[in-house]
Tab-separated table of C-alpha atoms in Angstrom:
chain	number	residue	atom	x	y	z
A	681	MET	CA	17.925	25.579	58.870
A	682	SER	CA	15.435	24.979	56.042
A	683	ARG	CA	12.359	22.848	56.601
A	684	CYS	CA	11.047	20.155	54.313
A	685	TYR	CA	7.431	20.477	53.161
A	686	ARG	CA	5.279	17.759	51.707
A	687	ILE	CA	3.031	18.916	48.888
A	688	GLU	CA	0.089	16.772	47.845
A	689	VAL	CA	-1.970	17.488	44.765
A	690	THR	CA	-5.312	15.888	43.940
A	691	GLU	CA	-6.843	16.191	40.505
A	692	SER	CA	-9.973	14.768	39.005
A	693	LEU	CA	-11.037	14.370	35.422
A	694	ARG	CA	-14.546	13.980	34.116
A	695	ARG	CA	-15.030	13.098	30.534
A	696	HIS	CA	-17.979	12.007	28.466
A	697	VAL	CA	-16.812	9.615	25.760
A	698	ASP	CA	-18.621	8.376	22.671
A	699	VAL	CA	-17.167	5.331	20.986
A	700	ASP	CA	-18.330	3.629	17.854
A	701	ASP	CA	-17.220	1.021	15.389
A	702	GLY	CA	-18.738	-0.437	12.293
A	703	VAL	CA	-18.317	-1.809	8.803
A	704	CYS	CA	-19.807	-1.076	5.415
A	705	LEU	CA	-20.652	-3.872	2.993
A	706	GLN	CA	-22.123	-3.911	-0.457
A	707	LEU	CA	-24.737	-6.512	-1.318
A	708	GLU	CA	-24.277	-8.022	-4.771
A	709	LEU	CA	-27.674	-8.196	-6.421
A	710	LEU	CA	-27.721	-9.737	-9.898
A	711	GLY	CA	-29.462	-7.639	-12.520
A	712	ILE	CA	-32.129	-10.227	-13.370
A	713	LEU	CA	-34.944	-7.662	-13.158
A	714	PRO	CA	-34.807	-3.841	-13.170
A	715	PRO	CA	-32.906	-2.454	-10.120
A	716	GLU	CA	-36.082	-1.067	-8.490
A	717	ARG	CA	-37.748	-4.485	-8.643
A	718	MET	CA	-34.630	-6.277	-7.374
A	719	SER	CA	-34.474	-3.799	-4.523
A	720	ALA	CA	-38.149	-4.370	-3.696
A	721	LEU	CA	-37.674	-8.152	-3.670
A	722	LEU	CA	-34.707	-7.772	-1.358
A	723	GLY	CA	-36.790	-5.472	0.852
A	724	GLU	CA	-39.482	-8.174	1.135
A	725	GLN	CA	-36.894	-10.715	2.203
A	726	LEU	CA	-35.394	-8.327	4.727
A	727	GLN	CA	-38.812	-7.578	6.218
A	728	LYS	CA	-39.371	-11.301	6.650
A	729	ARG	CA	-36.187	-11.295	8.698
A	730	GLY	CA	-37.349	-8.569	11.050
A	731	TYR	CA	-36.099	-5.453	9.247
A	732	SER	CA	-38.361	-2.425	9.207
A	733	LEU	CA	-38.610	0.098	6.419
A	734	ASP	CA	-37.992	3.707	7.404
A	735	ALA	CA	-39.039	6.949	5.733
A	736	ASN	CA	-35.812	7.117	3.680
A	737	GLY	CA	-36.464	3.747	2.092
A	738	ASP	CA	-33.751	2.066	4.178
A	739	HIS	CA	-34.302	-1.198	6.029
A	740	ARG	CA	-33.194	-1.190	9.636
A	741	LYS	CA	-32.833	-3.702	12.389
A	742	THR	CA	-31.189	-3.791	15.800
A	743	VAL	CA	-29.818	-7.139	16.858
A	744	GLU	CA	-28.185	-8.677	19.908
A	745	GLY	CA	-25.951	-6.320	21.834
A	746	GLY	CA	-27.512	-3.220	20.260
A	747	VAL	CA	-25.822	-3.684	16.871
A	748	ASN	CA	-27.619	-1.526	14.282
A	749	ILE	CA	-27.950	-2.728	10.712
A	750	THR	CA	-29.056	-0.449	7.896
A	751	VAL	CA	-29.570	-1.683	4.337
A	752	THR	CA	-30.070	1.090	1.795
A	753	ALA	CA	-32.084	0.721	-1.399
A	754	ALA	CA	-28.780	0.612	-3.321
A	755	GLY	CA	-27.743	-2.484	-1.358
A	756	GLU	CA	-25.221	-0.773	0.877
A	757	VAL	CA	-25.111	-2.264	4.360
A	758	GLN	CA	-23.921	-0.417	7.422
A	759	ILE	CA	-23.389	-2.481	10.526
A	760	GLY	CA	-22.515	-0.358	13.510
A	761	LEU	CA	-22.442	-0.202	17.233
A	762	SER	CA	-21.961	2.810	19.451
A	763	ASP	CA	-21.721	3.369	23.151
A	764	GLU	CA	-21.066	6.192	25.545
A	765	ALA	CA	-19.706	6.459	29.029
A	766	ASP	CA	-18.993	9.049	31.668
A	767	LEU	CA	-15.490	8.640	32.972
A	768	GLU	CA	-14.652	9.960	36.406
A	769	LEU	CA	-11.025	9.634	37.294
A	770	GLU	CA	-9.181	10.913	40.313
A	771	GLY	CA	-5.529	10.824	41.259
A	772	THR	CA	-3.169	12.082	43.880
A	773	ARG	CA	0.513	12.909	43.692
A	774	SER	CA	2.865	14.129	46.341
A	775	ALA	CA	6.419	15.394	46.575
A	776	ASN	CA	8.804	16.829	49.152
A	777	THR	CA	10.131	20.351	48.752
A	778	TYR	CA	12.125	22.937	50.694
A	779	GLU	CA	10.044	25.855	49.369
A	780	GLU	CA	7.446	27.137	51.800
A	781	ILE	CA	4.968	28.143	49.104
A	782	GLY	CA	5.995	25.420	46.695
A	783	GLU	CA	4.144	26.923	43.717
A	784	GLU	CA	6.571	25.553	41.177
A	785	THR	CA	6.472	22.028	42.625
A	786	SER	CA	2.715	22.139	42.899
A	787	LYS	CA	2.403	23.266	39.256
A	788	LYS	CA	4.682	20.488	38.049
A	789	LEU	CA	2.778	17.902	40.095
A	790	THR	CA	-0.559	19.137	38.756
A	791	GLU	CA	0.654	19.023	35.161
A	792	ALA	CA	2.075	15.522	35.567
A	793	LEU	CA	-1.104	14.323	37.245
A	794	GLN	CA	-3.334	15.860	34.560
A	795	LYS	CA	-1.268	14.156	31.889
A	796	GLU	CA	-1.524	10.841	33.721
A	797	LEU	CA	-5.299	11.201	34.062
A	798	GLU	CA	-5.616	12.072	30.361
A	799	GLU	CA	-3.670	8.938	29.499
A	800	ASP	CA	-5.848	6.867	31.839
A	801	ALA	CA	-8.942	8.308	30.184
A	802	ASP	CA	-7.561	7.468	26.719
A	803	ARG	CA	-6.831	3.910	27.879
A	804	ALA	CA	-10.337	3.559	29.323
A	805	THR	CA	-11.838	4.864	26.052
A	806	GLU	CA	-9.744	2.398	24.056
A	807	ALA	CA	-10.823	-0.452	26.352
A	808	LEU	CA	-14.460	0.526	25.797
A	809	ARG	CA	-13.867	0.597	22.032
A	810	LYS	CA	-12.293	-2.874	22.165
A	811	GLN	CA	-15.340	-4.246	24.012
A	812	LEU	CA	-17.540	-2.689	21.359
A	813	THR	CA	-15.497	-4.217	18.545
A	814	GLN	CA	-15.663	-7.654	20.166
A	815	LYS	CA	-19.458	-7.365	20.468
A	816	LEU	CA	-19.677	-6.331	16.842
A	817	GLU	CA	-17.446	-9.164	15.664
A	818	SER	CA	-19.495	-11.719	17.606
A	819	VAL	CA	-22.647	-10.875	15.601
A	820	LEU	CA	-21.018	-10.019	12.275
A	821	GLU	CA	-20.930	-13.555	10.923
A	822	THR	CA	-24.613	-14.136	11.763
A	823	VAL	CA	-25.576	-10.851	10.098
A	824	ARG	CA	-23.552	-11.697	6.991
A	825	THR	CA	-25.181	-15.156	6.753
A	826	GLU	CA	-28.636	-13.630	7.174
A	827	LEU	CA	-28.001	-11.004	4.506
A	828	ASP	CA	-26.519	-13.571	2.093
A	829	ASP	CA	-29.608	-15.703	2.635
A	830	ALA	CA	-31.881	-12.702	1.962
A	831	VAL	CA	-29.985	-11.922	-1.255
A	832	ASN	CA	-30.175	-15.567	-2.395
A	833	ARG	CA	-33.918	-15.739	-1.742
A	834	ALA	CA	-34.487	-12.397	-3.492
A	835	THR	CA	-32.487	-13.692	-6.468
A	836	GLY	CA	-34.619	-16.863	-6.497
A	837	GLU	CA	-37.827	-14.810	-6.496
A	838	ALA	CA	-36.430	-12.626	-9.297
A	839	LEU	CA	-35.645	-15.741	-11.340
A	840	LYS	CA	-39.207	-16.981	-10.895
A	841	GLU	CA	-40.596	-13.637	-12.094
A	842	LYS	CA	-38.200	-13.600	-15.037
A	843	ALA	CA	-39.188	-17.145	-15.946
A	844	LYS	CA	-42.839	-16.116	-16.030
A	845	GLN	CA	-41.941	-13.284	-18.394
A	846	LEU	CA	-40.033	-15.669	-20.662
A	847	GLY	CA	-42.782	-18.223	-21.154
A	848	GLU	CA	-44.927	-20.817	-19.475
A	849	VAL	CA	-43.458	-22.053	-16.198
A	850	GLN	CA	-43.840	-25.831	-16.148
A	851	GLU	CA	-42.055	-26.724	-12.970
A	852	ILE	CA	-40.402	-25.009	-10.030
A	853	ARG	CA	-38.325	-27.058	-7.630
A	854	GLU	CA	-36.992	-25.285	-4.580
A	855	ASP	CA	-34.708	-26.553	-1.858
A	856	PRO	CA	-35.661	-24.618	1.288
A	857	GLU	CA	-32.388	-25.627	2.986
A	858	THR	CA	-29.974	-24.338	0.381
A	859	GLY	CA	-32.222	-21.910	-1.487
A	860	GLU	CA	-31.466	-23.707	-4.781
A	861	VAL	CA	-34.166	-23.117	-7.385
A	862	VAL	CA	-34.754	-25.145	-10.569
A	863	ILE	CA	-37.277	-23.675	-13.019
A	864	ARG	CA	-38.453	-25.320	-16.223
A	865	VAL	CA	-39.925	-22.885	-18.715
A	866	ARG	CA	-41.645	-23.586	-21.996
A	867	VAL	CA	-40.748	-20.708	-24.306
B	662	MET	CA	48.044	4.192	-4.020
B	663	LYS	CA	48.091	5.830	-0.600
B	664	VAL	CA	45.072	7.645	0.827
B	665	ALA	CA	44.210	8.939	4.273
B	666	ARG	CA	42.166	6.777	6.617
B	667	SER	CA	39.107	9.036	6.248
B	668	GLU	CA	39.440	8.929	2.454
B	669	ALA	CA	39.654	5.147	2.569
B	670	GLN	CA	36.361	5.146	4.473
B	671	LEU	CA	34.744	7.269	1.762
B	672	LEU	CA	36.045	4.911	-0.937
B	673	ASP	CA	34.866	1.847	0.972
B	674	LEU	CA	31.430	3.405	1.443
B	675	THR	CA	31.236	4.136	-2.299
B	676	GLN	CA	32.214	0.616	-3.265
B	677	GLY	CA	29.919	-0.740	-0.554
B	678	LEU	CA	26.932	1.087	-2.047
B	679	PHE	CA	27.394	-0.776	-5.340
B	680	GLU	CA	28.004	-4.094	-3.578
B	681	SER	CA	25.142	-3.793	-1.056
B	682	ARG	CA	27.487	-3.798	1.936
B	683	ALA	CA	27.494	-0.110	2.906
B	684	GLN	CA	25.197	-0.416	5.922
B	685	PRO	CA	27.967	-0.286	8.570
B	686	TRP	CA	29.164	3.066	7.147
B	687	LEU	CA	25.641	4.399	6.869
B	688	ARG	CA	24.774	3.532	10.447
B	689	THR	CA	27.678	5.532	11.837
B	690	SER	CA	28.885	9.076	11.482
B	691	ASN	CA	32.481	9.534	10.364
B	692	THR	CA	34.739	12.504	9.834
B	693	LEU	CA	36.097	13.597	6.494
B	694	PRO	CA	38.338	16.640	5.823
B	695	LYS	CA	36.928	19.436	3.662
B	696	LYS	CA	39.057	18.355	0.721
B	697	ILE	CA	40.257	14.949	-0.341
B	698	SER	CA	43.524	14.241	-2.120
B	699	PRO	CA	43.677	14.064	-5.958
B	700	ALA	CA	44.620	10.379	-5.672
B	701	ALA	CA	41.517	9.625	-3.604
B	702	MET	CA	39.366	11.665	-6.004
B	703	ASP	CA	40.722	9.734	-9.004
B	704	HIS	CA	39.976	6.467	-7.263
B	705	LEU	CA	36.514	7.693	-6.304
B	706	LYS	CA	35.764	8.587	-9.952
B	707	GLN	CA	36.937	5.137	-10.996
B	708	LEU	CA	34.730	3.427	-8.395
B	709	LEU	CA	31.690	5.489	-9.352
B	710	GLY	CA	32.162	4.854	-13.065
B	711	VAL	CA	32.634	1.106	-12.731
B	712	GLY	CA	29.863	0.840	-10.123
B	713	CYS	CA	27.278	2.663	-12.235
B	714	VAL	CA	28.082	0.664	-15.381
B	715	ARG	CA	27.873	-2.582	-13.410
B	716	THR	CA	24.534	-1.521	-11.914
B	717	LEU	CA	23.036	-0.723	-15.312
B	718	VAL	CA	24.473	-3.725	-17.109
B	719	GLY	CA	24.078	-6.263	-14.299
B	720	GLY	CA	20.616	-5.034	-13.303
B	721	GLY	CA	19.108	-5.922	-16.665
B	722	GLY	CA	20.981	-3.977	-19.353
B	723	TRP	CA	22.867	-7.105	-20.393
B	724	ARG	CA	19.686	-8.867	-21.480
B	725	ASP	CA	19.298	-9.310	-25.191
B	726	GLU	CA	15.636	-8.336	-25.410
B	727	SER	CA	13.137	-6.500	-27.548
B	728	ARG	CA	11.763	-3.168	-26.377
B	729	PRO	CA	9.852	-0.360	-28.074
B	730	VAL	CA	12.213	2.425	-29.134
B	731	ASN	CA	10.789	5.508	-30.874
B	732	GLY	CA	7.716	3.685	-32.103
B	733	ALA	CA	9.557	0.617	-33.440
B	734	VAL	CA	10.626	-2.591	-31.726
B	735	LYS	CA	14.358	-2.893	-31.304
B	736	GLN	CA	16.221	-5.979	-30.184
B	737	GLY	CA	19.587	-6.103	-28.465
B	738	ARG	CA	21.274	-5.241	-25.202
B	739	LEU	CA	20.589	-1.905	-23.521
B	740	TRP	CA	23.499	-0.138	-25.231
B	741	GLU	CA	22.503	-1.589	-28.593
B	742	ARG	CA	18.904	-0.422	-28.279
B	743	HIS	CA	19.649	3.116	-27.110
B	744	PRO	CA	22.366	5.686	-27.821
B	745	LEU	CA	23.555	6.020	-24.231
B	746	PRO	CA	24.724	9.434	-23.005
B	747	PRO	CA	28.222	9.733	-21.514
B	748	LEU	CA	28.413	8.752	-17.881
B	749	ALA	CA	28.971	11.935	-15.877
B	750	PHE	CA	28.633	12.900	-12.237
B	751	SER	CA	27.855	16.381	-10.961
B	752	PRO	CA	29.302	17.731	-7.688
B	753	TRP	CA	26.069	16.523	-6.078
B	754	SER	CA	27.309	12.900	-6.239
B	755	TYR	CA	30.305	13.842	-4.109
B	756	ARG	CA	28.074	15.831	-1.738
B	757	LEU	CA	25.809	12.798	-1.366
B	758	LEU	CA	28.687	10.434	-0.564
B	759	ARG	CA	30.062	12.921	1.939
B	760	HIS	CA	26.613	13.337	3.465
B	761	LEU	CA	26.138	9.574	3.776
B	762	LEU	CA	29.531	9.139	5.418
B	763	THR	CA	29.487	12.054	7.839
B	764	THR	CA	25.893	12.450	9.060
B	765	THR	CA	24.111	10.194	11.514
B	766	ASN	CA	20.453	10.547	10.574
B	767	LYS	CA	21.045	10.867	6.792
B	768	SER	CA	18.557	13.742	6.727
B	769	ALA	CA	17.429	15.515	3.573
B	770	LEU	CA	19.972	16.777	1.082
B	771	ALA	CA	18.941	19.109	-1.729
B	772	GLY	CA	18.886	17.256	-5.051
B	773	PRO	CA	21.093	18.228	-8.006
B	774	THR	CA	19.861	21.136	-10.149
B	775	THR	CA	20.417	19.148	-13.350
B	776	PRO	CA	20.874	15.497	-12.459
B	777	THR	CA	23.345	13.639	-14.610
B	778	LEU	CA	23.108	9.961	-15.492
B	779	GLY	CA	25.720	9.156	-12.828
B	780	ASP	CA	23.842	11.149	-10.158
B	781	ARG	CA	20.645	9.272	-10.910
B	782	VAL	CA	22.185	5.800	-10.773
B	783	LEU	CA	24.095	6.670	-7.606
B	784	ALA	CA	20.886	7.953	-6.001
B	785	PHE	CA	19.196	4.655	-6.827
B	786	VAL	CA	21.954	2.434	-5.367
B	787	ALA	CA	22.159	4.723	-2.315
B	788	ALA	CA	18.387	4.289	-1.804
B	789	LYS	CA	18.808	0.496	-1.781
B	790	SER	CA	21.493	0.690	0.908
B	791	LEU	CA	19.658	3.334	2.970
B	792	HIS	CA	16.512	1.236	2.865
B	793	ALA	CA	18.401	-1.915	3.858
B	794	ALA	CA	19.896	0.015	6.794
B	795	GLN	CA	16.367	1.240	7.735
B	796	LEU	CA	17.417	4.859	7.252
B	797	PRO	CA	15.347	7.637	5.644
B	798	LEU	CA	15.623	8.084	1.882
B	799	ASP	CA	15.216	11.879	2.140
B	800	SER	CA	18.540	12.622	0.449
B	801	VAL	CA	17.656	10.762	-2.772
B	802	THR	CA	13.909	11.213	-3.210
B	803	PHE	CA	14.360	13.556	-6.208
B	804	GLU	CA	15.174	10.495	-8.340
B	805	PRO	CA	12.207	8.906	-10.189
B	806	LEU	CA	13.780	5.428	-9.953
B	807	VAL	CA	13.662	5.869	-6.168
B	808	GLN	CA	10.152	7.317	-6.291
B	809	VAL	CA	8.850	4.313	-8.224
B	810	GLY	CA	10.912	1.807	-6.251
B	811	TRP	CA	9.760	3.047	-2.844
B	812	HIS	CA	6.197	4.268	-3.564
B	813	LEU	CA	6.990	7.970	-3.139
B	814	PRO	CA	5.205	10.881	-4.846
B	815	ILE	CA	6.251	10.980	-8.515
B	816	ASP	CA	7.800	13.928	-10.314
B	817	PRO	CA	6.571	13.433	-13.928
B	818	SER	CA	8.924	16.023	-15.452
B	819	LEU	CA	12.037	14.130	-14.391
B	820	LEU	CA	10.544	10.675	-14.936
B	821	VAL	CA	10.122	11.136	-18.695
B	822	GLN	CA	13.813	11.991	-19.090
B	823	ASP	CA	15.973	8.987	-19.985
B	824	LEU	CA	13.088	6.532	-19.631
B	825	TRP	CA	15.462	3.781	-20.815
B	826	LEU	CA	16.978	3.839	-17.313
B	827	PHE	CA	13.887	1.967	-16.118
B	828	GLU	CA	14.742	-0.853	-18.556
B	829	ALA	CA	18.072	-1.304	-16.801
B	830	VAL	CA	16.699	-1.580	-13.265
B	831	GLN	CA	13.620	-3.745	-13.800
B	832	HIS	CA	15.086	-6.602	-11.773
B	833	ASP	CA	15.941	-4.310	-8.838
B	834	LEU	CA	12.493	-2.694	-8.936
B	835	CYS	CA	10.858	-6.123	-8.937
B	836	THR	CA	12.936	-7.221	-5.921
B	837	GLN	CA	11.948	-4.046	-4.060
B	838	TRP	CA	8.276	-4.508	-4.833
B	839	VAL	CA	8.182	-8.147	-3.778
B	840	ALA	CA	9.730	-7.063	-0.472
B	841	HIS	CA	7.210	-4.170	-0.126
B	842	LEU	CA	4.293	-6.509	-0.731
B	843	LYS	CA	5.554	-8.993	1.869
B	844	ARG	CA	6.043	-6.177	4.380
B	845	MET	CA	2.547	-4.879	3.712
B	846	GLY	CA	1.207	-8.332	4.567
B	847	GLN	CA	3.076	-8.263	7.878
B	848	GLN	CA	1.871	-4.797	8.850
B	849	ARG	CA	0.047	-4.821	12.223
B	850	SER	CA	-1.428	-1.343	12.207
B	851	PRO	CA	-4.456	-0.989	9.882
B	852	THR	CA	-4.092	2.789	9.631
B	853	GLU	CA	-0.460	2.480	8.572
B	854	LEU	CA	-1.318	-0.233	6.051
B	855	THR	CA	-4.067	1.956	4.588
B	856	GLN	CA	-1.605	4.823	4.330
B	857	ILE	CA	0.994	2.638	2.561
B	858	CYS	CA	-1.626	1.273	0.172
B	859	ASP	CA	-2.715	4.831	-0.675
B	860	GLN	CA	0.919	5.735	-1.414
B	861	VAL	CA	1.270	2.639	-3.607
B	862	ARG	CA	-1.918	3.530	-5.474
B	863	THR	CA	-0.807	7.109	-6.107
B	864	CYS	CA	2.738	6.156	-7.072
B	865	LEU	CA	2.133	3.219	-9.415
B	866	ASN	CA	-0.993	4.672	-11.018
B	867	GLY	CA	0.973	7.897	-11.536
B	868	PHE	CA	3.765	5.887	-13.133
B	869	LEU	CA	1.347	4.061	-15.450
B	870	ASP	CA	-0.389	7.351	-16.315
B	871	ILE	CA	2.981	8.572	-17.619
B	872	VAL	CA	4.283	5.479	-19.418
B	873	GLU	CA	1.010	4.336	-21.029
B	874	PRO	CA	0.522	7.345	-23.332
B	875	LEU	CA	4.198	7.004	-24.337
B	876	ASP	CA	3.491	3.398	-25.368
B	877	ARG	CA	6.020	2.202	-22.774
B	878	ARG	CA	3.868	-0.172	-20.713
B	879	ASP	CA	6.839	-2.554	-20.935
B	880	LEU	CA	8.498	-0.384	-18.272
B	881	ALA	CA	5.904	-1.679	-15.834
B	882	ASP	CA	7.286	-5.207	-16.270
B	883	PHE	CA	8.504	-5.078	-12.690
B	884	ILE	CA	4.853	-4.964	-11.554
B	885	VAL	CA	4.114	-8.094	-13.577
B	886	ASP	CA	7.267	-9.828	-12.293
B	887	ALA	CA	6.452	-8.895	-8.691
B	888	ALA	CA	2.931	-10.244	-9.234
B	889	CYS	CA	4.400	-13.515	-10.555
B	890	ALA	CA	6.364	-13.848	-7.314
B	891	TRP	CA	3.548	-12.708	-5.021
B	892	ILE	CA	0.360	-14.162	-6.476
B	893	PRO	CA	0.101	-17.936	-6.825
B	894	ALA	CA	-1.868	-19.467	-9.696
B	895	ASP	CA	-4.666	-20.259	-7.266
B	896	PRO	CA	-8.133	-18.722	-7.769
B	897	THR	CA	-8.833	-18.846	-4.003
B	898	TRP	CA	-5.753	-16.759	-3.182
B	899	MET	CA	-6.050	-13.779	-0.902
B	900	PRO	CA	-3.224	-11.427	0.122
B	901	ALA	CA	-1.794	-12.334	3.531
B	902	LEU	CA	-2.794	-9.912	6.289
B	903	ASN	CA	-1.534	-9.724	9.823
B	904	LEU	CA	-3.580	-6.860	11.245
B	905	ASP	CA	-3.806	-6.332	14.983
B	906	PRO	CA	-7.140	-7.917	16.066
B	907	ASP	CA	-7.467	-5.371	18.877
B	908	THR	CA	-7.856	-2.473	16.453
B	909	SER	CA	-11.257	-1.248	15.356
B	910	LEU	CA	-13.203	-3.269	12.846
B	911	ARG	CA	-13.726	-0.127	10.756
B	912	ASP	CA	-9.969	0.456	10.427
B	913	ARG	CA	-9.303	-3.217	9.652
B	914	THR	CA	-12.013	-3.270	6.995
B	915	THR	CA	-10.602	-0.124	5.392
B	916	ALA	CA	-7.083	-1.594	5.435
B	917	THR	CA	-8.270	-4.910	4.023
B	918	ARG	CA	-9.999	-3.110	1.144
B	919	ALA	CA	-6.950	-0.943	0.558
B	920	MET	CA	-4.857	-4.094	0.188
B	921	SER	CA	-6.559	-4.696	-3.159
B	922	VAL	CA	-4.363	-1.948	-4.628
B	923	PHE	CA	-1.772	-4.216	-6.225
B	924	PRO	CA	-4.194	-6.741	-7.778
B	925	GLU	CA	-6.152	-3.724	-9.085
B	926	LEU	CA	-3.016	-2.421	-10.802
B	927	LEU	CA	-2.605	-5.804	-12.450
B	928	LEU	CA	-6.180	-5.615	-13.698
B	929	ARG	CA	-5.415	-2.163	-15.101
B	930	LEU	CA	-2.476	-3.650	-16.998
B	931	ALA	CA	-4.636	-6.575	-18.076
B	932	ARG	CA	-7.134	-4.166	-19.685
B	933	GLY	CA	-4.283	-2.678	-21.725
B	934	ILE	CA	-3.150	-6.137	-22.768
B	935	HIS	CA	-6.689	-6.992	-23.825
B	936	ALA	CA	-6.520	-4.053	-26.236
B	937	ASP	CA	-3.155	-5.323	-27.545
B	938	GLY	CA	-4.741	-8.663	-28.402
B	939	ALA	CA	-7.171	-6.869	-30.720
B	940	VAL	CA	-4.442	-5.247	-32.889
B	941	ASN	CA	-4.394	-6.769	-36.398
B	942	PHE	CA	-1.148	-7.927	-38.011
B	943	PHE	CA	-1.346	-5.265	-40.761
B	944	GLU	CA	-1.525	-2.403	-38.274
B	945	PRO	CA	1.675	-0.453	-37.496
B	946	GLU	CA	1.405	-1.161	-33.749
B	947	TYR	CA	1.239	-4.929	-34.313
B	948	ASP	CA	4.894	-5.690	-33.422
B	949	ALA	CA	4.815	-3.632	-30.244
B	950	SER	CA	1.478	-5.202	-29.250
B	951	GLN	CA	2.767	-8.727	-29.837
B	952	LEU	CA	5.837	-7.883	-27.781
B	953	ARG	CA	3.687	-6.784	-24.851
B	954	LEU	CA	1.500	-9.870	-25.191
B	955	ARG	CA	4.557	-12.152	-25.066
B	956	ARG	CA	5.822	-10.367	-21.957
B	957	TRP	CA	2.421	-10.626	-20.329
B	958	GLU	CA	2.104	-14.381	-20.975
B	959	ARG	CA	4.492	-15.218	-18.126
B	960	LEU	CA	1.874	-13.994	-15.655
B	961	GLY	CA	-0.696	-16.446	-16.951
B	962	ASP	CA	-4.487	-16.417	-16.801
B	963	PRO	CA	-4.766	-18.263	-13.437
B	964	ARG	CA	-2.913	-15.407	-11.715
B	965	ILE	CA	-5.184	-12.851	-13.353
B	966	TYR	CA	-8.239	-14.794	-12.135
B	967	ALA	CA	-6.672	-14.942	-8.680
B	968	ALA	CA	-6.107	-11.154	-8.733
B	969	ARG	CA	-9.656	-10.497	-9.961
B	970	ASN	CA	-11.181	-12.773	-7.297
B	971	ALA	CA	-9.032	-11.160	-4.621
B	972	VAL	CA	-10.158	-7.648	-5.636
B	973	GLU	CA	-13.802	-8.766	-5.492
B	974	ARG	CA	-13.454	-10.442	-2.130
B	975	LEU	CA	-11.374	-7.705	-0.559
B	976	SER	CA	-13.849	-5.036	-1.585
B	977	SER	CA	-17.004	-6.957	-0.587
């Protein structure tokens, strides 16, 4: 009479995962002054808003939730967030068999369990990525508004400089709320 | 006329392809003997002949319109503008019908070595039915009308042959493109949408690259007509998007930018039209230019502004 054996397999999976998400934007700077000057004016505005200039000439800032913002001299903006995690997953599977050694059953169980753990790890990675995306989305609007404001102010400053080049500036009216600038120039 | 049951199925499938009611036959696999009777073959020839003529005439060939022909503008119906070749079918047409009736997955079928006019029109109507039945178009992708209608890679060597065929199927192409654009707006996966947009860009730009030097920009009328149906005369318009909010922001941004492909194509056409407006009345190209300008007018400036604004906003 054959005997029934219970085979139990335990597998663990350790994985280091890096997740990141981000967007690229292009700032629209009007060509009121030469590009280098426009870029410098934008840089001044960005520094007023907490950005620091690095060795490559890019302006960088890290905001709430660890979101990194980089503005290049060409006006390209990279907003990104990255995270990493060490996943440690463990699972157990068992089956009944009539084989005493049960190598075949054990192999099948191990393979199925490894596949399951891989899928769990993928799901956990995806969940981490979703969290990251949500964090990024929550600050994106604020970052966009801040950058738009910086561009508007830089454009206003450029207009003032241009006006001075054109003739005698008689009056400058500026609305600090909206950033609207009215310049009267005697040419 | 008496035919076997299996032959009747083949005949019904053939007629169904031309009447857009072939899906039930396409979704099933049926048996057909190696040979069909002469009576069934005669009837099949009759169905194919009538079906192809109806497709070409009913699809747009009946219109009394002006089109550039060999450097001059010619007015009339399709058969008055062009000396049409005789309608012939190669054995491939029969192989295709047999393939459509007897296989389940409608997998690839080698194209004809020298496609005849009949083969090409049959391939086009078969593509419409296969697409409606959500089946692969693999068996008919050799045909440029199918390539342009379903944003597939273009074979320029075959496309330039019998270009007048495109005149006859403008309405069908427009209908396909309006449906493609709506489907693109409903796409949930950003990566898939990006992939589709890339295919659209390659296909339609490839098509324009071929027809523009031949002075046949009028063959891209279906793009303008699809734009008329898709883009409202509203400067704040943006293409509808239905991307899965759980996907990464990077993928969604890429897909959103890729969605500017169709408005960008319109702007490409608009640049050509701008050049047409500068042609003086004493220049030989004046008539053809005026013809293109008249065709373009139906799109209207507000739609062009809407397309331009959309391109700017989608890429910012």
